[in-house]
Coordinates of C-alpha atoms in Angstrom, one line a residue:
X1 CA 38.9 -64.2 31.2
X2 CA 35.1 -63.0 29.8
X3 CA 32.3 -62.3 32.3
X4 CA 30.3 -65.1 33.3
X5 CA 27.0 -64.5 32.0
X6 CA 24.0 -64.6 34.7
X7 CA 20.4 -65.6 33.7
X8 CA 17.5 -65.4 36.3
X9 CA 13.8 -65.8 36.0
X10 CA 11.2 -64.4 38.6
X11 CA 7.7 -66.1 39.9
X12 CA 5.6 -65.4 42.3
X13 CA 4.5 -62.0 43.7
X14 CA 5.9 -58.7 43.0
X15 CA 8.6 -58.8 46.2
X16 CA 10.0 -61.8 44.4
X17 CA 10.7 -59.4 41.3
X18 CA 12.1 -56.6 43.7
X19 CA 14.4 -59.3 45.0
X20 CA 15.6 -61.0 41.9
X21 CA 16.4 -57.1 40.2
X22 CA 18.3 -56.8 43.9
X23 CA 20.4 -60.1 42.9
X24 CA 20.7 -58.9 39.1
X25 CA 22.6 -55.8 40.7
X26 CA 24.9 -57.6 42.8
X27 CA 26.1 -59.9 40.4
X28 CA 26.7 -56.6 37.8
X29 CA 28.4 -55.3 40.6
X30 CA 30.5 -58.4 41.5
X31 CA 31.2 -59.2 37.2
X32 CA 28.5 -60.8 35.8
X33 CA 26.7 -60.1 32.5
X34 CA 23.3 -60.8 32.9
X35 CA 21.8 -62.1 30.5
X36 CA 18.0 -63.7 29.1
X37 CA 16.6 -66.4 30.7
X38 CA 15.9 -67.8 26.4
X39 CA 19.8 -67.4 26.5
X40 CA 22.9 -69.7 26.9
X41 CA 23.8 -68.7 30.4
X42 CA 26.8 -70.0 33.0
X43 CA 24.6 -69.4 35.9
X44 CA 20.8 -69.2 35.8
X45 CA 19.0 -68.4 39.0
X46 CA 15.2 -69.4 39.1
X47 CA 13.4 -67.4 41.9
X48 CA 10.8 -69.6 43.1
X49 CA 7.4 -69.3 44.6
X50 CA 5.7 -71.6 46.5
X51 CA 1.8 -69.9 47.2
X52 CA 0.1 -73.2 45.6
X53 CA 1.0 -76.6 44.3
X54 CA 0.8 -74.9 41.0
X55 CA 3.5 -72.5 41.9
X56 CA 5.7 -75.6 42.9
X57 CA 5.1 -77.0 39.7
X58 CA 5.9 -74.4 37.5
X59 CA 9.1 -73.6 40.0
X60 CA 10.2 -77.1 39.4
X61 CA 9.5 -77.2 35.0
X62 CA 11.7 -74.2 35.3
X63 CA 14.6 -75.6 37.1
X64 CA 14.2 -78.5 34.4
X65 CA 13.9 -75.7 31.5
X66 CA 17.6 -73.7 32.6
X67 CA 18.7 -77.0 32.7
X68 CA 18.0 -77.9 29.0
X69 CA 19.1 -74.7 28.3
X70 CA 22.3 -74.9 29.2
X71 CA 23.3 -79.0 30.4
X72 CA 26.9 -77.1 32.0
X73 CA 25.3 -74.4 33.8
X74 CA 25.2 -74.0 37.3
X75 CA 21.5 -73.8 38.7
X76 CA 20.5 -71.8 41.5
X77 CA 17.1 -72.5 43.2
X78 CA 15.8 -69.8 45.4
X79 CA 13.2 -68.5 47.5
X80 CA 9.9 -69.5 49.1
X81 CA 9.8 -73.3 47.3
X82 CA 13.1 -74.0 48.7
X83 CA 12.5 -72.3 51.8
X84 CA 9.1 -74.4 51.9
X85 CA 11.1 -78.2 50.2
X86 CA 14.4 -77.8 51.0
X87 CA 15.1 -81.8 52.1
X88 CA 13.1 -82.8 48.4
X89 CA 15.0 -80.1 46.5
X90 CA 18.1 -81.7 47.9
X91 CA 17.4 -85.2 47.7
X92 CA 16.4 -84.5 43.6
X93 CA 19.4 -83.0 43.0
X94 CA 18.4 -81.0 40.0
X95 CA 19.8 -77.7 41.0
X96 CA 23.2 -77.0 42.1
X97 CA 22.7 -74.5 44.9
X98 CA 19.6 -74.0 46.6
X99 CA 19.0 -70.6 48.4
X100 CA 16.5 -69.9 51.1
X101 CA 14.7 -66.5 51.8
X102 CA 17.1 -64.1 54.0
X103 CA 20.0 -65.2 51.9
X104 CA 19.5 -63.9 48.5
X105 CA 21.6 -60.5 49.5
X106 CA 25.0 -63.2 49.6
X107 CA 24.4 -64.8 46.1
X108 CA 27.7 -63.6 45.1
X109 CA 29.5 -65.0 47.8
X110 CA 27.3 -68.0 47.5
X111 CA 28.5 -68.7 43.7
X112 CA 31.9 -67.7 44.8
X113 CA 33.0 -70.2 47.3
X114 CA 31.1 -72.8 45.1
X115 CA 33.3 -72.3 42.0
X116 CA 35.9 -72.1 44.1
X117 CA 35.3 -75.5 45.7
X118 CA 33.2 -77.2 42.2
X119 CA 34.2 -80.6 42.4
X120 CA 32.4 -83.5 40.4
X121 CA 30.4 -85.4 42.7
X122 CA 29.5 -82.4 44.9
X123 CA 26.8 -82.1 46.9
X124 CA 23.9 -79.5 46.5
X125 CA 25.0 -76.5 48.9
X126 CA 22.0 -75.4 51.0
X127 CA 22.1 -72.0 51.9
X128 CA 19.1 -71.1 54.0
X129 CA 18.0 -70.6 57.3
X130 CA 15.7 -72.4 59.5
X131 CA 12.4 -70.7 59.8
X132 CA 11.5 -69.9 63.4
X133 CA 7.6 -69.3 63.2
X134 CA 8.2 -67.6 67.2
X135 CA 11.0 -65.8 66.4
X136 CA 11.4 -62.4 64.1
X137 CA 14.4 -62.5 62.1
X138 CA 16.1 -59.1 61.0
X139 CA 15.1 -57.7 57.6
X140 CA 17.0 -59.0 54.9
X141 CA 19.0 -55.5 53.4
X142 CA 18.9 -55.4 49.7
X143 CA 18.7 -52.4 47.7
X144 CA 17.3 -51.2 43.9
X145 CA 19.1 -48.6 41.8
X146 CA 16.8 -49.6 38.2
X147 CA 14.7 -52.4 37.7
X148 CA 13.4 -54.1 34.7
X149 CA 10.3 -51.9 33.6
X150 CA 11.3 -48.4 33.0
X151 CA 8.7 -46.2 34.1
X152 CA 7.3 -48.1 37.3
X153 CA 9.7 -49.1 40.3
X154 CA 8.7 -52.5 42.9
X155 CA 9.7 -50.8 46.3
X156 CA 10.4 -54.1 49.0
X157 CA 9.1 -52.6 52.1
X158 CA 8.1 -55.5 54.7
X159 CA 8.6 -59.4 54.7
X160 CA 6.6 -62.0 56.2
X161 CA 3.4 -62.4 58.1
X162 CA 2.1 -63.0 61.4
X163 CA -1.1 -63.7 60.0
X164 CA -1.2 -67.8 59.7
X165 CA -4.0 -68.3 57.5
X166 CA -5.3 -72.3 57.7
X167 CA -4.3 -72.3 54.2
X168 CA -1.6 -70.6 53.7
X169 CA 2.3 -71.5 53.3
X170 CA 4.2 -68.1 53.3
X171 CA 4.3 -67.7 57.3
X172 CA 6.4 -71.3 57.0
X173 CA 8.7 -69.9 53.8
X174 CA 9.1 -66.1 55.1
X175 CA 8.8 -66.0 58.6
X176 CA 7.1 -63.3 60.5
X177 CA 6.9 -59.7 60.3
X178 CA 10.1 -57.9 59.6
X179 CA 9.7 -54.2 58.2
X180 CA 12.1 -52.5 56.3
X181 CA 13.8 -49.2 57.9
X182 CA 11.9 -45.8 57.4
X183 CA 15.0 -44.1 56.0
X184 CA 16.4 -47.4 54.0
X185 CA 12.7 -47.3 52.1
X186 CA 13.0 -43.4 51.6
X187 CA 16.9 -43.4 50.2
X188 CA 16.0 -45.7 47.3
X189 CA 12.8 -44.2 46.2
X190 CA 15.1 -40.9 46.5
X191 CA 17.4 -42.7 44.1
X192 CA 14.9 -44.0 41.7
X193 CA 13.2 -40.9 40.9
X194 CA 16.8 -39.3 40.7
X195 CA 16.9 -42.0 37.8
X196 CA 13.9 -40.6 36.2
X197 CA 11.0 -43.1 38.0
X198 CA 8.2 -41.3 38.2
X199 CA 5.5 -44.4 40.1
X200 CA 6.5 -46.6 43.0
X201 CA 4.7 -49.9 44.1
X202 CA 5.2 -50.2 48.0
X203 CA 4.8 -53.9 48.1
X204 CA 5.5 -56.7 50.6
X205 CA 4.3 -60.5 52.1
X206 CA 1.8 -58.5 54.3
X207 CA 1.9 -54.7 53.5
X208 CA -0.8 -53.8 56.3
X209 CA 1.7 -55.0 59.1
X210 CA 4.3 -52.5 58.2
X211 CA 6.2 -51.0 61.5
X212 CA 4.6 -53.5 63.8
X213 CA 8.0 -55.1 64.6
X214 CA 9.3 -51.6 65.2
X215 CA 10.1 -50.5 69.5
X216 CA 7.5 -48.1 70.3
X217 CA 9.4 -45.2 70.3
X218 CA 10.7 -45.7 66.7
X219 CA 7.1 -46.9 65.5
X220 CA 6.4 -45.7 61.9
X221 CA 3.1 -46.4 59.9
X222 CA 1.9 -47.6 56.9
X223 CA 0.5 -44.0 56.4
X224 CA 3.5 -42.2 57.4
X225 CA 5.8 -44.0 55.0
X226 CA 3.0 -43.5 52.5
X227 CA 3.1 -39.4 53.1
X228 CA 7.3 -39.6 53.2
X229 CA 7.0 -41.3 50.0
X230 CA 4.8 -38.8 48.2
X231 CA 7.4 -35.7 49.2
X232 CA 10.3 -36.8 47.3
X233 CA 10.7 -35.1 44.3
X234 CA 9.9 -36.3 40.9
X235 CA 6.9 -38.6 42.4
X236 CA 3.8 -38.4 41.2
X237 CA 2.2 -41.5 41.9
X238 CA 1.9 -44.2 44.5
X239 CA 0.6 -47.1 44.5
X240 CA 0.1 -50.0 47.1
X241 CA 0.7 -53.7 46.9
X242 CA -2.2 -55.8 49.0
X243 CA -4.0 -54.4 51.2
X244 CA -5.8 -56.0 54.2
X245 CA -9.3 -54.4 55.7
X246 CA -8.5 -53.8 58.8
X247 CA -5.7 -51.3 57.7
X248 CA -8.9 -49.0 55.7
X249 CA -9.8 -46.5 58.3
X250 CA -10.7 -42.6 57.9
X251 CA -7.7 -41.5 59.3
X252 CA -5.3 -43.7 57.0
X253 CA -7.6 -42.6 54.0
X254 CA -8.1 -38.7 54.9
X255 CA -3.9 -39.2 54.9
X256 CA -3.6 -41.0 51.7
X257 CA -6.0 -38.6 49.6
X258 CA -4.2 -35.4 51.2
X259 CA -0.9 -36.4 49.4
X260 CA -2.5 -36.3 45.8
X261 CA -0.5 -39.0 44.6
X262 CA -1.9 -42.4 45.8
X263 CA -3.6 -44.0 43.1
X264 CA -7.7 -44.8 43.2
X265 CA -6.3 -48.6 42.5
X266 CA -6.8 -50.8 45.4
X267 CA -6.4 -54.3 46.3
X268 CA -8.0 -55.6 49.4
X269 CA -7.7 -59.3 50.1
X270 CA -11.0 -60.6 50.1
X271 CA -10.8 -64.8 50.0
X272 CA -14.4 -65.5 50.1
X273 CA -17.5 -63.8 50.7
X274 CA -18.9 -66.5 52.8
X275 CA -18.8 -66.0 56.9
X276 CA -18.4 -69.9 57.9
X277 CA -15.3 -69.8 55.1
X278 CA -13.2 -67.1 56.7
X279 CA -13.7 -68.1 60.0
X280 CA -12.4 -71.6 58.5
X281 CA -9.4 -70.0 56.9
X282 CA -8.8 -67.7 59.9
X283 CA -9.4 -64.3 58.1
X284 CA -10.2 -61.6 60.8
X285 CA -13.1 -60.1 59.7
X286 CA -16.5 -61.0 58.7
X287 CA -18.4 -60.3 55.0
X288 CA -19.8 -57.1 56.3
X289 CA -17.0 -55.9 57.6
X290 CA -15.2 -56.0 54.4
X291 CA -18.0 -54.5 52.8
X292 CA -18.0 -51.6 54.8
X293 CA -14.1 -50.8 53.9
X294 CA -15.0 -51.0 50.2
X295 CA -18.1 -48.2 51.1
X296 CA -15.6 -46.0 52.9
X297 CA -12.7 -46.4 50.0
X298 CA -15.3 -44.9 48.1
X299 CA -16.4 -42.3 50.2
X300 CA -12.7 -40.8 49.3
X301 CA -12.2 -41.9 46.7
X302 CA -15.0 -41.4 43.2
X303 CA -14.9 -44.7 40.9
X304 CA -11.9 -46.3 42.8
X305 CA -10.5 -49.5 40.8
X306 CA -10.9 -52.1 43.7
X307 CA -9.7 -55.9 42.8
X308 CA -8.8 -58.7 44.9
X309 CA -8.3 -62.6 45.5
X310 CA -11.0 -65.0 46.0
X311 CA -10.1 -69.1 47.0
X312 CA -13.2 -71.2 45.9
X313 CA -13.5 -75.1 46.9
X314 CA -11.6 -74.1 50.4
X315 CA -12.3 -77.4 52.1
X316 CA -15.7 -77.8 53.8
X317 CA -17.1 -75.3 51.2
X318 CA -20.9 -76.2 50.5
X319 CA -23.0 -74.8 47.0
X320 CA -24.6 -72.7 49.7
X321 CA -21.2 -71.1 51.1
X322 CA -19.9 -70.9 47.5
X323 CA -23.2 -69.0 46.8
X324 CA -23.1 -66.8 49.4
X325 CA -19.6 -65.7 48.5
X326 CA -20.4 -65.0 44.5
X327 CA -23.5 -63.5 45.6
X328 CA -21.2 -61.3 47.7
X329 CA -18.7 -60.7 45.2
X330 CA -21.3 -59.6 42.6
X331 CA -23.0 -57.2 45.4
X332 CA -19.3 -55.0 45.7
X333 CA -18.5 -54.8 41.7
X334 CA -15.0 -55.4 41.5
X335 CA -12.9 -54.2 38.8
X336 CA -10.6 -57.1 39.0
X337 CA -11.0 -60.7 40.7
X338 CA -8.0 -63.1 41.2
X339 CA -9.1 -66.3 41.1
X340 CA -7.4 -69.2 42.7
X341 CA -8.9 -73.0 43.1
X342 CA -7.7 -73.8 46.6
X343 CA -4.5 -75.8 47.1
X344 CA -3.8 -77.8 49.5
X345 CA -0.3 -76.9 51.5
X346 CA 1.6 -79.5 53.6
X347 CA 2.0 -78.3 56.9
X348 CA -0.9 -76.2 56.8
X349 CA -4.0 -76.3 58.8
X350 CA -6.2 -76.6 56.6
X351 CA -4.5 -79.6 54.4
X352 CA -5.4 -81.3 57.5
X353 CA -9.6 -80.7 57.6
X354 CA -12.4 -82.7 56.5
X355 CA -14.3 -82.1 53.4
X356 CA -11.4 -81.5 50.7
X357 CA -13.4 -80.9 47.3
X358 CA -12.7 -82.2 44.1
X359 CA -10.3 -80.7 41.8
X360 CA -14.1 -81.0 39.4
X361 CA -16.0 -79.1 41.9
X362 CA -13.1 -76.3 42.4
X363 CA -13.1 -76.0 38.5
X364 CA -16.8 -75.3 38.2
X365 CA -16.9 -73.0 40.9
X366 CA -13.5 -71.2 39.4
X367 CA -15.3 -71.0 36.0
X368 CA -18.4 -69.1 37.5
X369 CA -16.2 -66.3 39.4
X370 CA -14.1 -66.6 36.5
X371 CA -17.4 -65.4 34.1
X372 CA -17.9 -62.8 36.9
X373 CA -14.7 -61.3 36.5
X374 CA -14.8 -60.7 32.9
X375 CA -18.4 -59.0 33.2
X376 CA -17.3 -56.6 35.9
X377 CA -13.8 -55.7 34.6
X378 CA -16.1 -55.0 31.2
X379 CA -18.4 -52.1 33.3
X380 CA -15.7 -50.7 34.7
X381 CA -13.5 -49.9 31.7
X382 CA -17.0 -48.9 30.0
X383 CA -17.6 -46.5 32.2
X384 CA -14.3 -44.9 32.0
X385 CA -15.3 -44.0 28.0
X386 CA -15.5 -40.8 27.4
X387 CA -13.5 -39.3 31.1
X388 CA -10.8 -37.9 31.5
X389 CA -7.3 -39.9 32.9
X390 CA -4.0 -39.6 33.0
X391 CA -1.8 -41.9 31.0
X392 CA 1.5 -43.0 31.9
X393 CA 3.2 -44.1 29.1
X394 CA 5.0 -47.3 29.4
X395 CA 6.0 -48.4 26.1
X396 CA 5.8 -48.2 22.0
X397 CA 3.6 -51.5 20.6
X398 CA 1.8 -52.2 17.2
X399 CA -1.6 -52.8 17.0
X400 CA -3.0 -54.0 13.6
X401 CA 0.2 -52.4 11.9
X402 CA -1.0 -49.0 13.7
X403 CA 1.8 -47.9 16.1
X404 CA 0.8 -46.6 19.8
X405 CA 1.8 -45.8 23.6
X406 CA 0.4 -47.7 25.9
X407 CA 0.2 -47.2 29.8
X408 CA -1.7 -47.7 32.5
X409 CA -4.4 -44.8 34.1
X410 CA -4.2 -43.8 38.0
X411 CA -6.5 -46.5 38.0
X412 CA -4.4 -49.2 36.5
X413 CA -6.9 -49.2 33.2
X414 CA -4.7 -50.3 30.5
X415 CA -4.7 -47.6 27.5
X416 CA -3.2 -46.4 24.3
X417 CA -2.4 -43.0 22.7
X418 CA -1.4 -42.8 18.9
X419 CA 2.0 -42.4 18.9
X420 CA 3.1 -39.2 17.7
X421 CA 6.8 -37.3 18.2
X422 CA 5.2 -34.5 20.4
X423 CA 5.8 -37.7 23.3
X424 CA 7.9 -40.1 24.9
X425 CA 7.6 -43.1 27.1
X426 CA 8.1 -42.2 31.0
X427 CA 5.2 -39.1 29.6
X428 CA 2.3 -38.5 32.1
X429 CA -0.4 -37.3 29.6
X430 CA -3.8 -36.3 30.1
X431 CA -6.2 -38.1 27.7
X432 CA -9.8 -39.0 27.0
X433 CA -11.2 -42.6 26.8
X434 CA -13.0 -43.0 23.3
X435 CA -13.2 -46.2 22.5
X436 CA -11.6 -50.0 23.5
X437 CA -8.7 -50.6 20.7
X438 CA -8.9 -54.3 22.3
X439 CA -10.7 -56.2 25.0
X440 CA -8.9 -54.5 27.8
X441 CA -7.1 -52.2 26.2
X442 CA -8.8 -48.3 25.9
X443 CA -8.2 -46.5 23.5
X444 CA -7.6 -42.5 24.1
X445 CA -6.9 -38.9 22.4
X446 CA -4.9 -36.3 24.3
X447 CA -7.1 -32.9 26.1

């Protein structure tokens, strides 16, 4: 009998990615051949997210595009969408399985005892568990050996959040705060950089909160995972998924700058820059307080790349808040800005309030930060012309019929080095910026 062949696609943030490469290994393990989502598959599995209606959306077309690609094939469902709509999933009927968070480590078992007991009118299976916002589940145990790309490894290090923003879904989907163990985290980054990985990405729902759910005598950090990290050999950089403000202090930077290998790339959840705002959206600090842990990044660190997320049109927003937080954003010179219009999220606290905006004014206001974005991520990869980085090289492309390496600096500046035989990709090289190659994209020559 051939393999069945396995097809997933990921969205959503990068633990959804750490999770769906932990699924891909099972199913190797367990048979499967996994194969392109573009492909004719016997099983495709669509990882969903659920952060804004948008997400739900595009979680939905997807279901509907594994379906067209293959009418016969059985359709998994998983994730934070399904955690968040399981009873609509269900009652739609357009996937076959649906699988909430804290189950993905059984999808073998879970397409398993379905083929076993596939008859024609059967109902959708809902594997899942209720989420209990007063009660900490354990951390769900799955492991990487490889993932996708080939020179930068997602490390899964903490799940949920305790945080229960007024607009927010994920506490619903994910549950609260469950860390992963100190030596579980340490093992696999062991084994990736045993398979060549030379970066790691400690990532999670809410980074910041890492260890919180540990007993106090076993309490580990943020900062000490950080420093265990950077011993293991064949490491030479870290970097960290999203950061909150209240985790920037002088002790946790003085401890990330000593190891030599965290990255000057930062992202610190910002929201808004208006006062009234966060206090609406139950973010715990104020404007200035924020400001102050993007002064002190700097003080460690010279020309950080600091990015972030901003929600514009939260509900109750006036011209005046929405100037106050672009006036605030301009004032800090970001390299990056996420921008999202706000969405409204059943079951949240602020789907509930008065003065919703229109989806006209959220555009406008989106198109402005938008315009501010692009102007500031512009300076910042200016001023990198002409100083020194280093290069990781991540892959071969084409460029005008000109063939390069491109990578990403310590500072996640994307880059390109002609490509020559004296290197490979999975190369750290130390290069000049000369010129951009693209908007974007630097290009470099070797020192």
């Amino acid at each position: 009998m051939s393999k069945r062949r396995a097809a997933f696609l990921t969205l959503g943030c990068k633990v959804n990615q750490y999770e769906t490469d932990a699924m891909e290994e099972i199913l190797e393990k367990a048979g499967y051949e996994i194969v392109s989502f573009k492909e004719t598959a016997d099983v495709y599995i669509i990882n969903t997210c659920s952060v804004t209606n948008m997400a739900d959306r595009k979680s939905r077309q997807m279901i509907h595009r594994a379906k067209k690609n293959n009418p016969d094939a059985i359709i998994v469902a998983a994730g934070c969408y399904v955690q968040a709509a399981e009873e609509e999933l269900a009652k739609k009927n357009e996937a076959d399985i649906l699988v909430g968070n804290n189950k993905k480590k059984d999808i073998a078992q879970i397409l398993e005892e379905y083929f076993a007991a596939k008859e024609p009118e059967q109902e959708v299976p809902v594997v899942s568990e209720v989420i209990d916002i007063n009660h900490t589940k354990e951390y769900e145990d799955l492991t990487i050996h490889k993932v996708n790309e080939h020179t930068r490894a997602y490390i899964k290090i903490q799940d949920g959040c305790n945080q229960f923003c007024s607009y927010c879904i994920i506490p619903f989907a994910r549950g609260r705060v469950r860390s992963r163990s100190y030596d579980s985290v340490i093992a696999e980054v062991e084994k990736l950089a045993e398979g060549g990985y030379k970066e790691v990405v400690l990532t999670g729902i809410h980074l910041s909160s890492y260890g919180v759910d540990f007993p106090k005598e076993e309490r580990e950090s943020l900062l000490s995972l950080i420093q265990a990290v950077s011993r293991v050999e064949g490491i030479s950089r870290i970097r960290l998924g999203s950061l909150e403000p209240r985790i920037i202090t002088e002790e946790f930077l003085e401890g990330i700058v000593k190891t030599g290998k965290v990255c000057p790339h930062f992202h610190l959840s910002l929201q808004s820059g208006c006062n009234k705002t966060l206090k609406n959206m139950n973010r715990r600090y104020s404007a200035q307080e924020y400001a102050e842990k993007c002064e002190l990044i700097r003080k460690f660190y010279p020309a950080p790349a600091l990015t972030t997320d901003v929600i514009v049109g939260f509900p109750q927003e006036t011209e005046e808040d929405f100037e106050e937080s672009y006036e605030f954003v301009k004032k800090i010179h970001f390299y990056e800005t996420h921008i999202f219009k706000y969405s409204r999220r059943h079951g949240t606290k602020a789907a509930s309030m008065d003065g919703q905006l229109t989806e006209a004014a959220k555009a406008q206001r989106s198109d402005r930060m938008l315009e501010l974005h692009e102007i500031r991520a512009r300076e910042y990869e200016e001023a990198m012309i002409g100083k020194k980085m280093e290069l990781l090289l991540e892959e071969e492309i084409e460029i005008d019929g000109r063939p390069w390496y491109v990578g990403h600096s310590r500072e996640y500046v994307r880059a390109v080095i002609s490509k020559t035989d004296a290197h490979r990709v999975n190369d750290l090289v130390t290069v000049k910026a000369v010129a951009f190659v693209r908007d974007h994209i630097l290009e470099t020559k070797e020192v």
